[in-house]
CSV table of C-alpha atoms in Angstrom, one decimal:
chain,number,residue,atom,x,y,z
A,198,MET,CA,-21.9,-50.6,40.2
A,199,LYS,CA,-23.6,-48.3,37.7
A,200,ASP,CA,-22.5,-45.2,39.6
A,201,LEU,CA,-18.9,-46.4,39.6
A,202,ALA,CA,-19.0,-47.0,35.8
A,203,TYR,CA,-20.6,-43.6,35.3
A,204,LYS,CA,-17.8,-41.9,37.3
A,205,LEU,CA,-15.1,-43.8,35.5
A,206,THR,CA,-16.7,-42.7,32.2
A,207,GLN,CA,-16.8,-39.1,33.3
A,208,ILE,CA,-13.1,-39.2,34.3
A,209,LEU,CA,-12.1,-40.9,31.1
A,210,PHE,CA,-14.1,-38.4,29.0
A,211,THR,CA,-12.6,-35.4,30.9
A,212,PHE,CA,-9.1,-36.8,30.4
A,213,ILE,CA,-9.7,-37.2,26.7
A,214,LEU,CA,-11.1,-33.7,26.3
A,215,SER,CA,-8.1,-32.3,28.3
A,216,TRP,CA,-5.7,-34.2,26.1
A,217,ILE,CA,-7.4,-33.0,22.9
A,218,PHE,CA,-7.4,-29.3,24.1
A,219,THR,CA,-3.8,-29.5,25.3
A,220,PHE,CA,-2.7,-31.0,22.0
A,221,SER,CA,-4.7,-28.5,20.0
A,222,GLY,CA,-3.2,-25.6,22.0
A,223,LEU,CA,0.3,-26.9,21.3
A,224,ALA,CA,-0.4,-27.5,17.7
A,225,GLN,CA,-1.6,-23.9,17.3
A,226,THR,CA,1.4,-22.4,19.0
A,227,PRO,CA,3.2,-20.2,16.3
A,228,GLU,CA,6.6,-21.3,17.5
A,229,SER,CA,5.8,-25.0,17.3
A,230,TRP,CA,4.7,-24.5,13.7
A,231,VAL,CA,7.9,-22.7,12.9
A,232,GLU,CA,9.9,-25.5,14.5
A,233,LYS,CA,8.0,-28.1,12.4
A,234,GLY,CA,8.5,-26.0,9.3
A,235,ASN,CA,12.3,-25.9,9.9
A,236,LYS,CA,12.5,-29.6,10.4
A,237,ALA,CA,10.5,-30.3,7.2
A,238,TYR,CA,12.7,-27.9,5.3
A,239,THR,CA,15.9,-29.6,6.4
A,240,LYS,CA,14.4,-32.9,5.3
A,241,GLY,CA,13.6,-31.5,1.9
A,242,LYS,CA,9.8,-31.7,2.5
A,243,PHE,CA,9.2,-28.2,1.1
A,244,ASN,CA,5.5,-28.4,0.5
A,245,GLN,CA,5.0,-29.5,4.1
A,246,ALA,CA,7.3,-26.7,5.4
A,247,VAL,CA,5.2,-24.1,3.5
A,248,GLU,CA,2.1,-25.5,5.2
A,249,TYR,CA,3.7,-25.3,8.7
A,250,TYR,CA,5.0,-21.7,8.1
A,251,GLN,CA,1.6,-20.6,6.8
A,252,ASN,CA,-0.1,-22.1,9.9
A,253,SER,CA,2.3,-20.1,12.1
A,254,LEU,CA,1.3,-16.9,10.2
A,255,LYS,CA,-2.4,-17.8,10.7
A,256,SER,CA,-1.7,-18.3,14.4
A,257,GLY,CA,-0.5,-14.7,14.7
A,258,LYS,CA,3.2,-15.2,14.2
A,259,GLU,CA,4.8,-12.5,12.1
A,260,SER,CA,8.6,-11.9,11.9
A,261,SER,CA,11.3,-11.3,9.3
A,262,TYR,CA,12.7,-14.7,10.2
A,263,LEU,CA,9.5,-16.5,9.4
A,264,TYR,CA,9.0,-14.6,6.1
A,265,TYR,CA,12.6,-15.2,5.2
A,266,ASN,CA,12.2,-19.0,5.8
A,267,LEU,CA,9.0,-19.0,3.9
A,268,GLY,CA,10.7,-17.2,1.0
A,269,ASN,CA,13.6,-19.7,1.0
A,270,THR,CA,11.1,-22.6,0.9
A,271,TYR,CA,9.1,-21.2,-2.0
A,272,PHE,CA,12.4,-20.5,-3.8
A,273,ARG,CA,13.4,-24.2,-3.4
A,274,LEU,CA,10.0,-25.1,-4.9
A,275,GLY,CA,10.6,-22.9,-7.9
A,276,ASN,CA,7.7,-20.6,-7.0
A,277,ILE,CA,9.7,-17.3,-7.6
A,278,PRO,CA,6.8,-14.8,-7.2
A,279,SER,CA,5.9,-16.2,-3.8
A,280,ALA,CA,9.6,-16.3,-2.8
A,281,ILE,CA,9.9,-12.6,-3.8
A,282,LEU,CA,6.7,-11.7,-1.9
A,283,ASN,CA,7.9,-13.2,1.3
A,284,TYR,CA,11.5,-11.8,1.0
A,285,GLU,CA,9.9,-8.4,0.5
A,286,ARG,CA,7.7,-8.9,3.6
A,287,ALA,CA,10.8,-9.9,5.5
A,288,LYS,CA,12.7,-6.9,4.3
A,289,ARG,CA,9.8,-4.6,5.3
A,290,LEU,CA,10.4,-5.8,8.9
A,291,ASN,CA,14.2,-5.9,8.7
A,292,PRO,CA,15.4,-3.7,5.9
A,293,TYR,CA,19.1,-4.1,6.5
A,294,ASN,CA,19.4,-7.8,6.9
A,295,GLU,CA,22.1,-9.0,4.5
A,296,ASP,CA,20.7,-12.5,4.0
A,297,ILE,CA,17.3,-11.2,3.2
A,298,ASN,CA,18.6,-8.6,0.7
A,299,LEU,CA,20.9,-11.1,-0.9
A,300,ASN,CA,18.3,-13.8,-1.4
A,301,LEU,CA,15.8,-11.2,-2.7
A,302,GLU,CA,18.4,-10.1,-5.3
A,303,ILE,CA,19.0,-13.7,-6.3
A,304,ALA,CA,15.2,-14.3,-6.7
A,305,ASN,CA,14.8,-11.1,-8.7
A,306,ARG,CA,17.4,-12.4,-11.2
A,307,LYS,CA,15.0,-15.3,-12.0
A,308,ILE,CA,12.1,-13.1,-13.2
A,309,ILE,CA,11.5,-12.0,-16.8
A,310,ASP,CA,11.3,-8.3,-16.3
A,311,LYS,CA,14.6,-6.5,-15.9
A,312,ILE,CA,13.4,-3.0,-15.2
A,313,GLU,CA,15.9,-0.2,-14.9
A,314,VAL,CA,15.3,1.6,-11.6
A,315,VAL,CA,15.0,5.4,-11.8
A,316,PRO,CA,17.7,6.7,-9.4
A,317,GLN,CA,16.6,8.8,-6.5
A,318,LEU,CA,18.1,12.2,-5.7
A,319,PHE,CA,20.9,11.7,-3.2
A,320,PHE,CA,19.1,13.7,-0.4
A,321,VAL,CA,15.8,11.7,-1.0
A,322,HIS,CA,17.8,8.5,-0.7
A,323,TRP,CA,19.5,9.7,2.4
A,324,TRP,CA,16.3,10.8,4.0
A,325,ASN,CA,14.5,7.5,3.2
A,326,THR,CA,17.5,5.5,4.5
A,327,LEU,CA,17.6,7.5,7.7
A,328,SER,CA,13.9,6.9,8.3
A,329,VAL,CA,14.4,3.1,8.6
A,330,LEU,CA,17.6,3.3,10.5
A,331,LEU,CA,15.7,2.8,13.8
A,332,PRO,CA,12.6,0.9,14.7
A,333,VAL,CA,9.3,2.7,14.7
A,334,ASP,CA,9.0,2.5,18.5
A,335,PHE,CA,12.4,4.1,19.0
A,336,TRP,CA,11.5,7.0,16.7
A,337,ALA,CA,8.3,7.5,18.7
A,338,VAL,CA,10.1,7.5,22.0
A,339,LEU,CA,12.7,10.0,20.7
A,340,SER,CA,9.8,12.3,19.5
A,341,ILE,CA,8.4,12.3,23.0
A,342,ILE,CA,11.8,13.0,24.6
A,343,PHE,CA,12.4,15.9,22.3
A,344,SER,CA,8.9,17.2,22.9
A,345,LEU,CA,9.7,17.3,26.7
A,346,PHE,CA,12.9,19.1,26.0
A,347,PHE,CA,10.9,21.6,23.9
A,348,PHE,CA,8.6,22.5,26.7
A,349,MET,CA,11.5,22.6,29.2
A,350,PHE,CA,13.5,25.0,27.1
A,351,LEU,CA,10.4,27.0,26.3
A,352,PHE,CA,9.9,27.5,30.0
A,353,PHE,CA,13.5,28.6,30.5
A,354,TYR,CA,13.0,31.0,27.6
A,355,LEU,CA,10.0,32.6,29.3
A,356,ILE,CA,11.8,33.0,32.7
A,357,ALA,CA,15.3,33.7,31.4
A,358,GLN,CA,16.9,37.1,32.3
A,359,GLY,CA,18.9,38.9,29.8
A,360,TYR,CA,19.4,38.8,26.1
A,361,PHE,CA,22.0,35.9,25.9
A,362,GLY,CA,20.0,33.6,28.2
A,363,ARG,CA,16.8,34.0,26.2
A,364,ARG,CA,18.7,33.7,23.0
A,365,ARG,CA,20.3,30.4,24.1
A,366,ALA,CA,16.9,29.0,25.4
A,367,PHE,CA,15.3,30.0,22.1
A,368,ARG,CA,17.8,28.1,20.1
A,369,LEU,CA,17.4,25.0,22.3
A,370,PHE,CA,13.7,24.9,22.2
A,371,THR,CA,13.6,25.5,18.4
A,372,LEU,CA,16.1,22.7,17.9
A,373,SER,CA,14.1,20.4,20.2
A,374,LEU,CA,11.0,21.2,18.2
A,375,ILE,CA,12.6,20.5,14.8
A,376,LEU,CA,14.2,17.2,16.0
A,377,GLY,CA,10.9,16.1,17.7
A,378,LEU,CA,9.0,16.8,14.4
A,379,ILE,CA,11.6,14.8,12.4
A,380,CYS,CA,11.4,11.8,14.8
A,381,TYR,CA,7.6,11.9,14.7
A,382,HIS,CA,7.7,12.0,10.9
A,383,PHE,CA,9.9,9.0,10.8
A,384,ALA,CA,7.8,7.1,13.3
A,385,ASP,CA,4.6,7.9,11.3
A,386,LYS,CA,6.3,7.0,8.0
A,387,GLN,CA,7.4,3.6,9.3
A,388,HIS,CA,4.0,2.9,10.9
A,389,ASP,CA,2.3,3.8,7.6
A,390,ARG,CA,4.7,1.5,5.7
A,391,PHE,CA,3.9,-1.4,8.1
A,392,THR,CA,0.2,-1.0,8.2
A,393,ASN,CA,-0.7,0.3,4.8
A,394,SER,CA,1.5,-1.5,2.3
A,395,LYS,CA,1.6,0.4,-1.1
A,396,GLU,CA,3.6,-2.3,-2.9
A,397,ALA,CA,2.6,-5.6,-4.5
A,398,ILE,CA,4.0,-8.5,-6.5
A,399,ILE,CA,2.6,-9.6,-9.8
A,400,PHE,CA,1.5,-13.3,-9.8
A,401,SER,CA,0.0,-13.7,-13.3
A,402,PRO,CA,2.5,-15.0,-15.9
A,403,THR,CA,1.8,-12.1,-18.2
A,404,VAL,CA,-0.2,-8.8,-17.5
A,405,ASN,CA,-1.1,-6.2,-20.0
A,406,VAL,CA,-1.0,-2.8,-18.2
A,407,LYS,CA,-3.9,-0.6,-19.4
A,408,SER,CA,-4.2,3.1,-19.9
A,409,SER,CA,-7.5,3.1,-18.0
A,410,PRO,CA,-9.3,0.9,-15.5
A,411,ASP,CA,-11.1,-1.0,-18.2
A,412,GLU,CA,-10.5,-4.2,-20.1
A,413,LYS,CA,-11.1,-2.3,-23.3
A,414,GLY,CA,-8.4,0.3,-22.4
A,415,THR,CA,-5.3,0.7,-24.5
A,416,ASP,CA,-2.4,-1.6,-23.7
A,417,LYS,CA,0.5,0.5,-22.5
A,418,PHE,CA,3.2,-2.1,-21.6
A,419,VAL,CA,3.5,-5.7,-20.4
A,420,ILE,CA,4.8,-7.0,-17.1
A,421,HIS,CA,5.3,-10.5,-15.8
A,422,GLU,CA,5.1,-12.6,-12.6
A,423,GLY,CA,7.5,-11.6,-9.9
A,424,THR,CA,7.6,-7.9,-10.8
A,425,LYS,CA,7.2,-5.5,-7.9
A,426,VAL,CA,4.8,-2.6,-8.4
A,427,ILE,CA,3.9,0.5,-6.4
A,428,LEU,CA,0.1,1.0,-5.8
A,429,LEU,CA,-1.0,4.6,-6.6
A,430,ASP,CA,-4.8,4.4,-6.7
A,431,ASP,CA,-7.6,2.0,-6.9
A,432,PHE,CA,-11.0,1.9,-8.7
A,433,ASN,CA,-13.4,-0.9,-8.4
A,434,ASN,CA,-11.4,-4.1,-9.2
A,435,TRP,CA,-8.4,-2.2,-10.6
A,436,PHE,CA,-5.2,-0.8,-9.2
A,437,LYS,CA,-3.2,2.1,-10.7
A,438,ILE,CA,0.4,1.0,-10.5
A,439,LYS,CA,3.9,2.4,-11.1
A,440,ILE,CA,6.9,0.2,-11.9
A,441,ALA,CA,10.6,0.9,-11.1
A,442,ASN,CA,11.3,2.8,-14.4
A,443,GLY,CA,8.4,5.3,-13.7
A,444,SER,CA,5.9,3.8,-16.1
A,445,VAL,CA,2.2,4.1,-14.9
A,446,GLY,CA,-0.9,2.2,-15.8
A,447,TRP,CA,-3.9,0.1,-14.6
A,448,VAL,CA,-4.1,-3.6,-13.8
A,449,GLU,CA,-6.8,-5.8,-12.3
A,450,LYS,CA,-6.4,-6.5,-8.5
A,451,ASN,CA,-6.5,-10.3,-8.9
A,452,VAL,CA,-3.2,-10.4,-10.7
A,453,MET,CA,-1.2,-9.4,-7.7
A,454,ASP,CA,-0.6,-10.0,-4.0
A,455,ILE,CA,0.0,-7.0,-1.7
A,456,ILE,CA,3.3,-7.0,0.2
């Protein structure tokens, strides 16, 4: 009788543990958190939706769709800096999505600072636009393909007979080399942009930007929460930043969140 009770207890305990682990595994699935977040958002439970979306991020889920939804949720809560931060993160992964760019523009209208952006030279703007036209993996594959063409045409150049044959092969392997280097540059640039973010959003209501990385430094200008800054350098607990109009100064690291 005791043996039977012991076996039944073991079976019951094993079943409970299996159920707990199964439930925990489902709860930690990034997609399930996103689905729960979407349901909470549609019901107007925005704080709960934020919690679910954040859990998805902690589970390893990262996508422009998730950051976009998180940005929308923060916007509905009136947390504009967090909305801008997540829209920017969504834009980093999907730079030409119209919904992301539109909502980011709307959120930026809500912040205090209206900084005039220094216009880029047309060829710099064109070059930067071209670099994000394709995903990083696509640029990497193209760089490999052009590298193979380079070696192939170089081989033809070495074995070609006659002036015109060698001239044509020379042009082709030179063109392949240039295109391969350009594709590699774009792939490296995008990879660096994804892995080493050099932009941040200010979260403190008011920040005095200093002339040096020191609390006693001279105040140069003031920025407010929601403003995007470019990170130029860091020293101890300070970042050297640049804003859209080109002004440069130092702020403490704890006043911002990196994109």
